[in-house]
XYZ file of C-alpha atoms in Angstrom:
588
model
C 55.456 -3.759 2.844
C 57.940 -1.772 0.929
C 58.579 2.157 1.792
C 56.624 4.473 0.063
C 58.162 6.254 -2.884
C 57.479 9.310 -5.011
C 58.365 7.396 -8.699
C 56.501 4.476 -7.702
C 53.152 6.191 -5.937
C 51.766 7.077 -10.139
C 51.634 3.417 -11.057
C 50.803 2.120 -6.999
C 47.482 4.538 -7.406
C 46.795 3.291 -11.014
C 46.872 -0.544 -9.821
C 44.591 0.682 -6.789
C 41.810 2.209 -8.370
C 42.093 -0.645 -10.779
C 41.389 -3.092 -8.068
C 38.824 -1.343 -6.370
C 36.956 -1.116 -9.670
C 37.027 -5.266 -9.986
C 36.568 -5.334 -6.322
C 33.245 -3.356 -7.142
C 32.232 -4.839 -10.591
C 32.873 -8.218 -9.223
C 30.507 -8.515 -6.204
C 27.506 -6.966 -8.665
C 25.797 -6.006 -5.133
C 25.228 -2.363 -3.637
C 28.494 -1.058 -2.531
C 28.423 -0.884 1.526
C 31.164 0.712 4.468
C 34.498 2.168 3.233
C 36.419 1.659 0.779
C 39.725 0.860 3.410
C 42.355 0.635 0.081
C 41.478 4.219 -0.678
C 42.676 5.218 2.909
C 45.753 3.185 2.488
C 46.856 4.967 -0.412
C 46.618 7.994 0.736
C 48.494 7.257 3.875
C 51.389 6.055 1.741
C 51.073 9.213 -0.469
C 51.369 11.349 3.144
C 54.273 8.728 3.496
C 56.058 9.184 0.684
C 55.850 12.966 1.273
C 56.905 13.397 4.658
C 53.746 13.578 6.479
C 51.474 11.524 8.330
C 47.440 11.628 9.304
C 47.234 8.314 10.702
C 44.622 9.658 13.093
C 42.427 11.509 10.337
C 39.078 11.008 8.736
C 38.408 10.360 5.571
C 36.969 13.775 5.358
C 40.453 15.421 6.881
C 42.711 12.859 5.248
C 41.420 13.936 1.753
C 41.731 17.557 2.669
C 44.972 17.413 4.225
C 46.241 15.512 1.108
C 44.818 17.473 -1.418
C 46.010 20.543 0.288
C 49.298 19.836 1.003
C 50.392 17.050 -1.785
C 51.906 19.235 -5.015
C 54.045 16.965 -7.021
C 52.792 16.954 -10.548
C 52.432 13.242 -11.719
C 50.590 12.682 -8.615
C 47.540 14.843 -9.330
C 45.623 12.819 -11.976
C 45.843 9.926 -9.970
C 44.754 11.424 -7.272
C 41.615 12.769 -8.422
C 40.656 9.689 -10.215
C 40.847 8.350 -6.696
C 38.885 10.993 -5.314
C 36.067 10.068 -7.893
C 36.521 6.691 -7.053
C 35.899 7.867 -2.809
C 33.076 9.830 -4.247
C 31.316 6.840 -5.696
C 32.038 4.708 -2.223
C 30.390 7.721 -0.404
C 27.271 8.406 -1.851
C 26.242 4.379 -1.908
C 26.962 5.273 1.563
C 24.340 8.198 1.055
C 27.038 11.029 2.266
C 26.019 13.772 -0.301
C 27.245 16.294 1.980
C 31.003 14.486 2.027
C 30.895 14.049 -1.610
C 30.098 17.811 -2.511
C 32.979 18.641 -0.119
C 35.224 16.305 -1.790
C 34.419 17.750 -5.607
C 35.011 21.397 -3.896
C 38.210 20.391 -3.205
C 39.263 18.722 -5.906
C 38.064 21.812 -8.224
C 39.692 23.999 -6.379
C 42.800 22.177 -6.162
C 42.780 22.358 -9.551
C 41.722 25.889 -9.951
C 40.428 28.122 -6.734
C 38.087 30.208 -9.235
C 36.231 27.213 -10.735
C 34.224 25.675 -8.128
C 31.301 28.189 -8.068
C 27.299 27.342 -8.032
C 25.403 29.290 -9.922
C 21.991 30.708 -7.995
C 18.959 28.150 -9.218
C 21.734 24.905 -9.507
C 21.980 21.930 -7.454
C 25.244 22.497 -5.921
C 26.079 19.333 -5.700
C 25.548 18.570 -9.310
C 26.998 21.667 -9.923
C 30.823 21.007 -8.070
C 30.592 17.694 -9.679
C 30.248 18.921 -13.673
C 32.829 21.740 -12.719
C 35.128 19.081 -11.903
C 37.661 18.446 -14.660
C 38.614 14.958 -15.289
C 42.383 14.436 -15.650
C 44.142 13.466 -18.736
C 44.814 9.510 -18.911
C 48.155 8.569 -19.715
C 48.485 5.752 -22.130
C 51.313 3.890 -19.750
C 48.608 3.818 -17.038
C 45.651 1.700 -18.943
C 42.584 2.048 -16.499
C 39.712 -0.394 -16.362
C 37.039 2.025 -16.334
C 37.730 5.456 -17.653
C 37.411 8.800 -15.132
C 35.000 10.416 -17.438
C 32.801 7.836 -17.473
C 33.267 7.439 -13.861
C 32.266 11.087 -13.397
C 29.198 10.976 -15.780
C 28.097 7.658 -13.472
C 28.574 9.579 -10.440
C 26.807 12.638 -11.773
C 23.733 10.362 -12.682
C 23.890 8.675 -9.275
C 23.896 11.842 -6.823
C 20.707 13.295 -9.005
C 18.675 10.252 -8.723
C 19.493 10.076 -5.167
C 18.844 13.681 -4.487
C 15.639 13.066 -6.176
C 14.669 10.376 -4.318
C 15.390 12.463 -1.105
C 12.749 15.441 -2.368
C 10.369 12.771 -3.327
C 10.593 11.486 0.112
C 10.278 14.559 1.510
C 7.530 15.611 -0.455
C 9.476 18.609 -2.238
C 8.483 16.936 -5.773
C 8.809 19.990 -8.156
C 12.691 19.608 -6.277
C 12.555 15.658 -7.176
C 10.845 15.744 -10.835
C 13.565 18.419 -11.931
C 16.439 16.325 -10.535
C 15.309 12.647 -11.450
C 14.518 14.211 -15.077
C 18.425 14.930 -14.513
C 19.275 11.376 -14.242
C 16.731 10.141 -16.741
C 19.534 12.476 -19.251
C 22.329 10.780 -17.467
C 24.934 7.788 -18.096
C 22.896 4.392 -16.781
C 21.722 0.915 -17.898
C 18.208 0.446 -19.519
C 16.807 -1.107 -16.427
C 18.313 1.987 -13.934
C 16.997 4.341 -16.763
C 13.173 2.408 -16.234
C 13.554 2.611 -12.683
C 14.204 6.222 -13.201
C 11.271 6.995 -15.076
C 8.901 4.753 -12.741
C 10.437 7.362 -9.937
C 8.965 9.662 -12.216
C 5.451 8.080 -12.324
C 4.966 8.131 -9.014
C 5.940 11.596 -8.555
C 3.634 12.802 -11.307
C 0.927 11.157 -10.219
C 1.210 12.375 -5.999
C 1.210 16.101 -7.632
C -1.747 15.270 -9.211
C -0.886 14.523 -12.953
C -2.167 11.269 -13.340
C -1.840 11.468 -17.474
C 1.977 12.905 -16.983
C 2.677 10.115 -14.597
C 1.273 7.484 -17.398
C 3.534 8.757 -19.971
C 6.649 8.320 -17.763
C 5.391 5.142 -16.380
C 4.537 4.059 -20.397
C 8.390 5.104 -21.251
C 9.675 3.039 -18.453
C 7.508 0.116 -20.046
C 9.330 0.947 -23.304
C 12.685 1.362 -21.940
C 12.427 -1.796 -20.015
C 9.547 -3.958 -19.964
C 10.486 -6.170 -16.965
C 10.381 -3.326 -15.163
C 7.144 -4.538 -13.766
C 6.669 -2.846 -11.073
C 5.979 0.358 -13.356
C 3.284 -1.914 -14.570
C 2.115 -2.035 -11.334
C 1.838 1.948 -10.354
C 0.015 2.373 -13.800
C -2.510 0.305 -13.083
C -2.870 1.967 -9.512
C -2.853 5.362 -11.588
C -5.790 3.935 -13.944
C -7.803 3.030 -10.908
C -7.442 6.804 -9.256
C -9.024 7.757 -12.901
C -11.634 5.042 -12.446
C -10.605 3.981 -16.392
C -11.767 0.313 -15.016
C -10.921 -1.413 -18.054
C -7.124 -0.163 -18.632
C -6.674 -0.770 -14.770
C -7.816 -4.481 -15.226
C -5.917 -5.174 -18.292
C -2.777 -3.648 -16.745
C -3.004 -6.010 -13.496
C -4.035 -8.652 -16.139
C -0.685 -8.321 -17.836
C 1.273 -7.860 -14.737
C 0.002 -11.139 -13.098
C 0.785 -12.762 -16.515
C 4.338 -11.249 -16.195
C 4.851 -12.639 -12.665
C 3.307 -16.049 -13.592
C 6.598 -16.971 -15.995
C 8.906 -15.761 -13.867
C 11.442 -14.049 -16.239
C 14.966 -14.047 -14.719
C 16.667 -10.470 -13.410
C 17.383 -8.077 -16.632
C 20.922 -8.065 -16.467
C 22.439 -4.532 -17.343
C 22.804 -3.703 -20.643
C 26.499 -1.581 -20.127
C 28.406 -5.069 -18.600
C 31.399 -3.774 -19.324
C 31.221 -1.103 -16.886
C 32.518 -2.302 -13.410
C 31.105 0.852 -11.629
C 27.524 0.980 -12.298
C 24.980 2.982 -10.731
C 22.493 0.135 -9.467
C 25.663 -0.001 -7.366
C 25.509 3.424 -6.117
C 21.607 4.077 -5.478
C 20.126 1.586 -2.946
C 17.858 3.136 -0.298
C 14.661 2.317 1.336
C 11.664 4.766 -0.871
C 13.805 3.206 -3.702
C 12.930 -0.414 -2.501
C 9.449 0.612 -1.886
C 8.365 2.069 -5.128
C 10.065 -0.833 -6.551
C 8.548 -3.391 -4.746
C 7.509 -6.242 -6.904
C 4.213 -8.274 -6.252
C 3.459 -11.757 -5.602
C 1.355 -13.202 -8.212
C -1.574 -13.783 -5.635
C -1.460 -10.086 -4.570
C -2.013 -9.349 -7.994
C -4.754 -12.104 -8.270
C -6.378 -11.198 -5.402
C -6.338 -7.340 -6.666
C -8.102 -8.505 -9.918
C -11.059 -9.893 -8.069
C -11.350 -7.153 -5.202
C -11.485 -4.842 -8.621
C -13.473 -6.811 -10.436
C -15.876 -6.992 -7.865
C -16.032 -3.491 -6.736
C -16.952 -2.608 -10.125
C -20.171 -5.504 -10.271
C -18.137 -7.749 -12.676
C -19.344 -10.375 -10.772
C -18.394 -13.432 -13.115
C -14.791 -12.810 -13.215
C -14.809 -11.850 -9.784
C -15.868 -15.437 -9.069
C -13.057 -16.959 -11.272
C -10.295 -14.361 -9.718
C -11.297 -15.340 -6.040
C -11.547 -19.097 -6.840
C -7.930 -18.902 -8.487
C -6.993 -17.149 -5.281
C -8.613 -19.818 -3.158
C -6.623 -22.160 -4.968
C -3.381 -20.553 -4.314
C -3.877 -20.823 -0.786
C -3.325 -24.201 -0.955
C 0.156 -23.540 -2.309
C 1.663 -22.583 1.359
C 0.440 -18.663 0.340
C 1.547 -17.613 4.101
C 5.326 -17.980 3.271
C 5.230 -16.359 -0.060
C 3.611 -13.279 0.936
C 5.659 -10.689 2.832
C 4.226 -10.201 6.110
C 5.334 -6.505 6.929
C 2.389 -4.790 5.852
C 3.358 -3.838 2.364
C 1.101 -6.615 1.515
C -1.791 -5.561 -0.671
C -3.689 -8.790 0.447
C -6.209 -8.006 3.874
C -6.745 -11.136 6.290
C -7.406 -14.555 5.154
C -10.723 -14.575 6.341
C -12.013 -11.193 4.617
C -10.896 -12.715 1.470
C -13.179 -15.947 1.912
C -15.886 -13.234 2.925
C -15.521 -11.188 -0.488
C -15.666 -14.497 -2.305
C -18.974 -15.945 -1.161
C -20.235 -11.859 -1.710
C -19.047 -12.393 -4.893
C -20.854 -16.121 -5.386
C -23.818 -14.368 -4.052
C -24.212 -12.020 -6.357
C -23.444 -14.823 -8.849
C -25.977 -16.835 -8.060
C -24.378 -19.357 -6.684
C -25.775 -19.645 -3.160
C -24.679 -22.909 -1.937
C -20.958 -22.720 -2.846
C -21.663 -18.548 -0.778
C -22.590 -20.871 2.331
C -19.538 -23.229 1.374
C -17.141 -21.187 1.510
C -18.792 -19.312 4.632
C -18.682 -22.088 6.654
C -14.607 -22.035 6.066
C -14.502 -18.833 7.921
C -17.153 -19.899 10.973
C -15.051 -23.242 11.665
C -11.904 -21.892 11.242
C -12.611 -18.745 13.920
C -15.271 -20.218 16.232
C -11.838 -21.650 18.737
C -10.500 -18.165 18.554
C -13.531 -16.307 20.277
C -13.665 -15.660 23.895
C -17.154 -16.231 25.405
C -17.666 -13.410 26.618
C -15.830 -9.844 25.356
C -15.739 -6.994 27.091
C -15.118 -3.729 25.456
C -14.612 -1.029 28.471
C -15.031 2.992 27.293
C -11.234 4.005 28.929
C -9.134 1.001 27.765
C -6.162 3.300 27.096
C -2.794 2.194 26.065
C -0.289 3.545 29.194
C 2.700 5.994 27.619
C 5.113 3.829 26.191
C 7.580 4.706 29.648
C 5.450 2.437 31.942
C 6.595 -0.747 33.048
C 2.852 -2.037 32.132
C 3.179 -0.472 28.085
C 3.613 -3.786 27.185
C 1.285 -5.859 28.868
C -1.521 -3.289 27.838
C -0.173 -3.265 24.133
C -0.421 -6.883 24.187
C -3.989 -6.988 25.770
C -5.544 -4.277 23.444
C -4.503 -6.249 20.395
C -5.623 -9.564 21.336
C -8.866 -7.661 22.673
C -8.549 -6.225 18.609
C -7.613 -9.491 17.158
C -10.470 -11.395 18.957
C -13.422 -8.661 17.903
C -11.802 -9.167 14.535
C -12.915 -12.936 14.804
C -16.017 -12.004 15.962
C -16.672 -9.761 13.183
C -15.581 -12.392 10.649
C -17.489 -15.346 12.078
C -20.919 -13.001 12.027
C -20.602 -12.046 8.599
C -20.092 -15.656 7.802
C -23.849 -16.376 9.301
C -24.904 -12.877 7.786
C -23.845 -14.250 4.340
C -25.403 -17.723 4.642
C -28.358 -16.149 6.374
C -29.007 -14.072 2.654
C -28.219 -16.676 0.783
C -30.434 -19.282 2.395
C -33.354 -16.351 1.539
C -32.113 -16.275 -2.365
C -32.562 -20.080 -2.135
C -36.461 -19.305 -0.662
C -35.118 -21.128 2.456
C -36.884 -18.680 4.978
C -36.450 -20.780 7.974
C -33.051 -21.975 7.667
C -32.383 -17.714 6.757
C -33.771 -17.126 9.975
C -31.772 -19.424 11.931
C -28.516 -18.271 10.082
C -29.354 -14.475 10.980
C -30.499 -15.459 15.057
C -26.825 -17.345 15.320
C -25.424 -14.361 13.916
C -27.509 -11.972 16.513
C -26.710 -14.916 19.122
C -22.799 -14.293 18.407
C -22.891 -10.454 18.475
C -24.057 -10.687 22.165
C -21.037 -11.780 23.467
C -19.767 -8.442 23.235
C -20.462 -6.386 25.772
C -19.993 -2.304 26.012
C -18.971 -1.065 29.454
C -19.112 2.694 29.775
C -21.172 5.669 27.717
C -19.963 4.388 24.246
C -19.252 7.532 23.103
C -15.321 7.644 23.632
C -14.780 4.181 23.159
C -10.427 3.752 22.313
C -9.905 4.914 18.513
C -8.069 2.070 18.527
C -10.958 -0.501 18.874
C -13.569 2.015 17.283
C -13.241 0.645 13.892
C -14.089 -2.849 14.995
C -17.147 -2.020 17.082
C -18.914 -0.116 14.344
C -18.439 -3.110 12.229
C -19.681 -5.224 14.597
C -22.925 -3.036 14.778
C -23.156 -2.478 10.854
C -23.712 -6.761 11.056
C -26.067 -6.500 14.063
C -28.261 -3.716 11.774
C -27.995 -6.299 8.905
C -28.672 -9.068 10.243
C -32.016 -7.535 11.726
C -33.031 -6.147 9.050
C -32.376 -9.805 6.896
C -34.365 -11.940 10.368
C -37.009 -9.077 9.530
C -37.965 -9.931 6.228
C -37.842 -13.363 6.863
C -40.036 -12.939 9.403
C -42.483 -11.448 6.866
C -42.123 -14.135 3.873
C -43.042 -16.828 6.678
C -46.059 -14.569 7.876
C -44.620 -13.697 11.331
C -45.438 -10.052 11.548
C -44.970 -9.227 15.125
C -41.825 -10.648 15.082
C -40.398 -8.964 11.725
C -41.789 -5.194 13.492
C -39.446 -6.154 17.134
C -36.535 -6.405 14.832
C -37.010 -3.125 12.843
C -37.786 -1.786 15.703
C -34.311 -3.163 16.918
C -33.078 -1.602 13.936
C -33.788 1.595 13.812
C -32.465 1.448 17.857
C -29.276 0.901 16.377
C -29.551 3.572 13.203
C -32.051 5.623 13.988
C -33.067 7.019 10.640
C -32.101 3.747 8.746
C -34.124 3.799 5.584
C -34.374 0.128 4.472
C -35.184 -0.596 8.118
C -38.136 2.868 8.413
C -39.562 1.433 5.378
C -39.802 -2.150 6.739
C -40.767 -0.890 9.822
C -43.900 0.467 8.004
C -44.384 -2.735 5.663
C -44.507 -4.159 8.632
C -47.150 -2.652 10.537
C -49.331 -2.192 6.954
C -49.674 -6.216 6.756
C -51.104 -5.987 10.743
C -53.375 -3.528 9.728
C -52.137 -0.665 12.078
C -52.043 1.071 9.013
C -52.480 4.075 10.642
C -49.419 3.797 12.225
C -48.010 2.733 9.455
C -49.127 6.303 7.493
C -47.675 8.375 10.327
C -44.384 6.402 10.266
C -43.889 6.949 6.435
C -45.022 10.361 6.784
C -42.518 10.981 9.568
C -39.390 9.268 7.077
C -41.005 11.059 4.390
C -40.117 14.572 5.295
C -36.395 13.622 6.122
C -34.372 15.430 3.704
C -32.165 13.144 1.072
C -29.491 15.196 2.779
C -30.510 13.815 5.805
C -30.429 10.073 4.662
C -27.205 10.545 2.497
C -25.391 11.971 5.587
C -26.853 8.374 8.169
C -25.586 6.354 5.441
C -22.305 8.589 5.374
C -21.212 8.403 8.654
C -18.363 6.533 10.067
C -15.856 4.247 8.006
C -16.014 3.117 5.007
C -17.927 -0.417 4.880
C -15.697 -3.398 4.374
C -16.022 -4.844 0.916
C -17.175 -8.250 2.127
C -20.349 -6.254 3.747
C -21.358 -3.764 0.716
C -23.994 -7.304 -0.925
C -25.969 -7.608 2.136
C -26.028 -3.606 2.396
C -27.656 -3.890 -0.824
C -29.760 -6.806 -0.511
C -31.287 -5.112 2.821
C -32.567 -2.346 0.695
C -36.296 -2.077 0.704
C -37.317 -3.077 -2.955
C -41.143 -2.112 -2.644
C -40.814 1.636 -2.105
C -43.499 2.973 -4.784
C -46.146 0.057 -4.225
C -46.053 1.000 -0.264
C -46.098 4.558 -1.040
C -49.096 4.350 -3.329
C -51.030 2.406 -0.887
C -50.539 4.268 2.122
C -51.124 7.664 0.113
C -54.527 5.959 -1.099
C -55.225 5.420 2.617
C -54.664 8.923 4.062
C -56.520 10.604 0.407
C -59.536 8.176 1.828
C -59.247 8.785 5.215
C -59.520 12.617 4.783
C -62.502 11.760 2.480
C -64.080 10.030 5.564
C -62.949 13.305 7.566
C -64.143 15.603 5.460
């Protein structure tokens, strides 16, 4: 409450920036809003001079201040303040103010020095012309101005660079985060730096430069696991299988003890620039995993690449988790690497298919039918125009809502058939033809509950995906009945379904080559040559681009795409080759 004076405004500025520097250190959280002491300050300095700016901005108040303010001893002060404003404004992500501010202060100080050379960063470049004032041994500070400056310097090049790398400009963001990677931080801001780095390498398409920053981040600081985490995303994009598996390996094992927060290594710095540097494509690259995300990325590898024995163990261990209250632990906002609960149960009977064991695949299938047969609608109707209105409409979101529970219940649908698909193969592995059959027919059974109103060429992009998953099981699950069909002897019945088929994928090859089995064993085997003469002269172009088309298959689907592969192509061809060689004999 006293009056502002001139003698007393040196030592009033000292005990400010003092304060504001504990104020900082001591909340060890990202600094947020204005630093309202700073303002005060300068108000009294205005004060104490004769002036006022009550009605200023920050921006103004510093420039009117600056401009105006000459008295000697006030100067150093004064700019260590304006460092100290600097800090406050780029946690606030103001580059633009901050640049201003270091103009002024430079040129306050000397109107020639302030210049940016063509090439520089001008912000980085006002900021290193900026001359830190000499500190006076009567005034102890906390936290010295140079290394105030050199923390600020560090902290507007690794947000600049997380700008361009956000932007996409990354030759722009590798030059400037290599600029804070040379700058004044802690060992876990310098990792963080370098995992910035990673992920920039690697999205201009230098997987083995991002490794080596990612590898130094590792060295730097190895709890900085989610560096762990991009390598072994790097690894897979080289397909180097094994290093991508031992790096999830080591990660999960990381996550499973829990280590506590690496505490900075420079704690006797209040202003720190994990104080300075918080934004949103920071929190994203630095997202850390749950230990079943990382679980559950170890099996979906491990299966993609037919290691089908640890597959089994990594989905099991996942399975288990789930009984741990997994729903809560998991963020929910989509930067989840886990897919739906019930695609997960699909890959792991695939997985104890391919294993072998068949009964624990119909197990664990059964999950997934009970748990979605409440959440089907008897009948679903999928209409060519059902078109979201624009988002201005009073009924936007009624049909938003109506379009994803149409979504969510074809979703279902799809789940619950795979589950019979699944059992259906794995009852055939077992030599359990008829049960097989009656597993694929419920499956067939469920897919007709969908029903396709209009052309179904234009159905809604948004429901497209779902439909031709839907239709991938119905080809399946024909094709499986099929050759059921033909173990138990039921030959007319096995040719109606790859007849069915090849309505649904015309040019199928497992189901064509059925198709022919099929009439060969009714002895309509001249049929049966013109067929496979007809499939024969499609071009492997031709069968490369069917199999080609659309989305790529779900992961729970690719074992029964491969167990509905015909497996007797060269005995088939022989004997129908032997039969048309004979019958132009008999021409002849």
């Amino acid at each position: 409450g006293l009056p502002a004076a001139l003698p007393a405004l040196p030592l009033e500025l000292t005990v400010l920036y003092n304060f504001l520097l504990f104020t900082a250190g001591a909340s060890d959280s990202a600094i947020k809003g204005e630093a309202e002491g700073i303002r005060q300050g300068l108000l009294r300095v205005l004060e104490a001079c004769g002036a006022c700016g009550q009605d200023l901005g920050m921006e103004e108040l510093w420039r009117k201040v600056l401009q105006e303010v000459t008295v000697e001893e006030l100067q150093a002060p004064l700019h260590r303040l304006g460092a100290l404003q600097a800090a406050w404004w780029l946690a606030a992500g103001r580059l633009g103010s901050v640049a201003g501010l270091f103009q002024l202060l430079s040129t306050a100080e000397d109107p020639g020095r302030a210049h940016c050379s063509e090439g520089q960063n001008k912000l980085l470049s006002v900021i290193k012309a900026w001359q830190v004032p000499p500190e006076g041994a009567s005034l102890p500070l906390v936290q010295s101005t140079k290394d105030l400056k050199e923390i600020v310097c560090t902290a507007a090049a690794f947000l600049q660079g997380l700008q361009e790398l956000e932007a996409g400009n990354f030759p722009t963001a590798l030059s400037l985060l290599q600029e804070a990677a040379g700058g004044f931080c802690s060992k876990n801001i310098l990792a963080q730096i370098y995992t910035c780095l990673g992920c920039c390498a690697q999205r201009m398409g230098k997987p083995q430069t991002a490794l080596q920053h990612l590898k130094r981040a590792l060295q730097v600081d190895f709890q900085c696991l989610p560096a762990l985490s991009h390598a072994a995303a790097v690894y897979h994009e080289l397909g180097e299988t094994d290093a991508e598996l031992q790096a999830l390996t080591l990660l999960y094992e990381a996550l499973e003890k829990n280590p506590p927060a690496a505490a900075s290594s420079s704690p006797h710095f209040l202003m720190r620039t994990e104080l300075l540097v918080h934004t949103p494509v920071l929190t994203s690259l630095l997202r850390h995993h749950h230990p079943s995300e990382v679980k559950y990325l170890l099996a979906q590898r491990c299966l993609q690449d037919g290691r089908v024995a640890d597959a089994v163990e990594h989905y099991l261990d996942f399975l288990s988790l789930l009984q741990e209250g997994l729903q809560q632990q998991v963020p929910l906002d989509g930067s989840s690497a886990l897919p739906r609960i019930p695609e997960v149960f699909l890959e792991a009977a695939s997985a104890l298919e391919q294993a072998g064991r068949h009964q624990d695949a119909i197990t664990v299938c059964e999950e997934v039918i009970s748990r979605t047969t409440d959440l089907i609608p008897r009948v679903l109707r999928v209409e060519e125009k059902l078109e979201q209105p624009e988002c201005s409409s009073p009924g936007a979101e009624l049909a938003g809502g109506l379009l994803s529970q149409k979504k969510e219940s074809l979703c279902c649908l799809a789940w619950r058939a795979a589950g019979y698909l699944h059992q259906g193969w794995a009852w055939a592995k077992l030599g359990e033809s008829k049960e097989a059959v009656t597993q694929f027919s419920r499956c067939l059974s469920d897919l007709l509950r969908v029903q396709l109103h209009g052309s179904g060429v234009k159905l809604t992009e948004n429901l497209q995906p779902e439909v031709e998953v839907l239709q991938k099981i119905r080809l399946l699950s024909l094709i499986g009945r099929g050759t059921q069909f033909l173990e138990l002897g039921r030959h007319k019945e096995a040719l109606m379904d790859f007849q069915y088929s090849l309505q649904i994928s015309p040019g199928d090859q497992a189901a064509a080559s059925y198709l022919v089995q099929a009439l060969w064993k009714l002895n309509r085997k001249q049929e049966a040559a013109a067929q496979w003469q007809k499939f024969s002269q499609r071009s492997p172009g031709e069968d490369g681009q069917q199999q080609g088309q659309g989305r790529p298959l779900p992961l729970y689907l690719v074992s029964c795409l491969e167990q509905a592969m015909f497996p007797h192509s060269e005995p088939l061809a022989r004997s129908i080759q032997d039969y048309l060689e004979a019958e132009a004999q008999d021409t002849s």
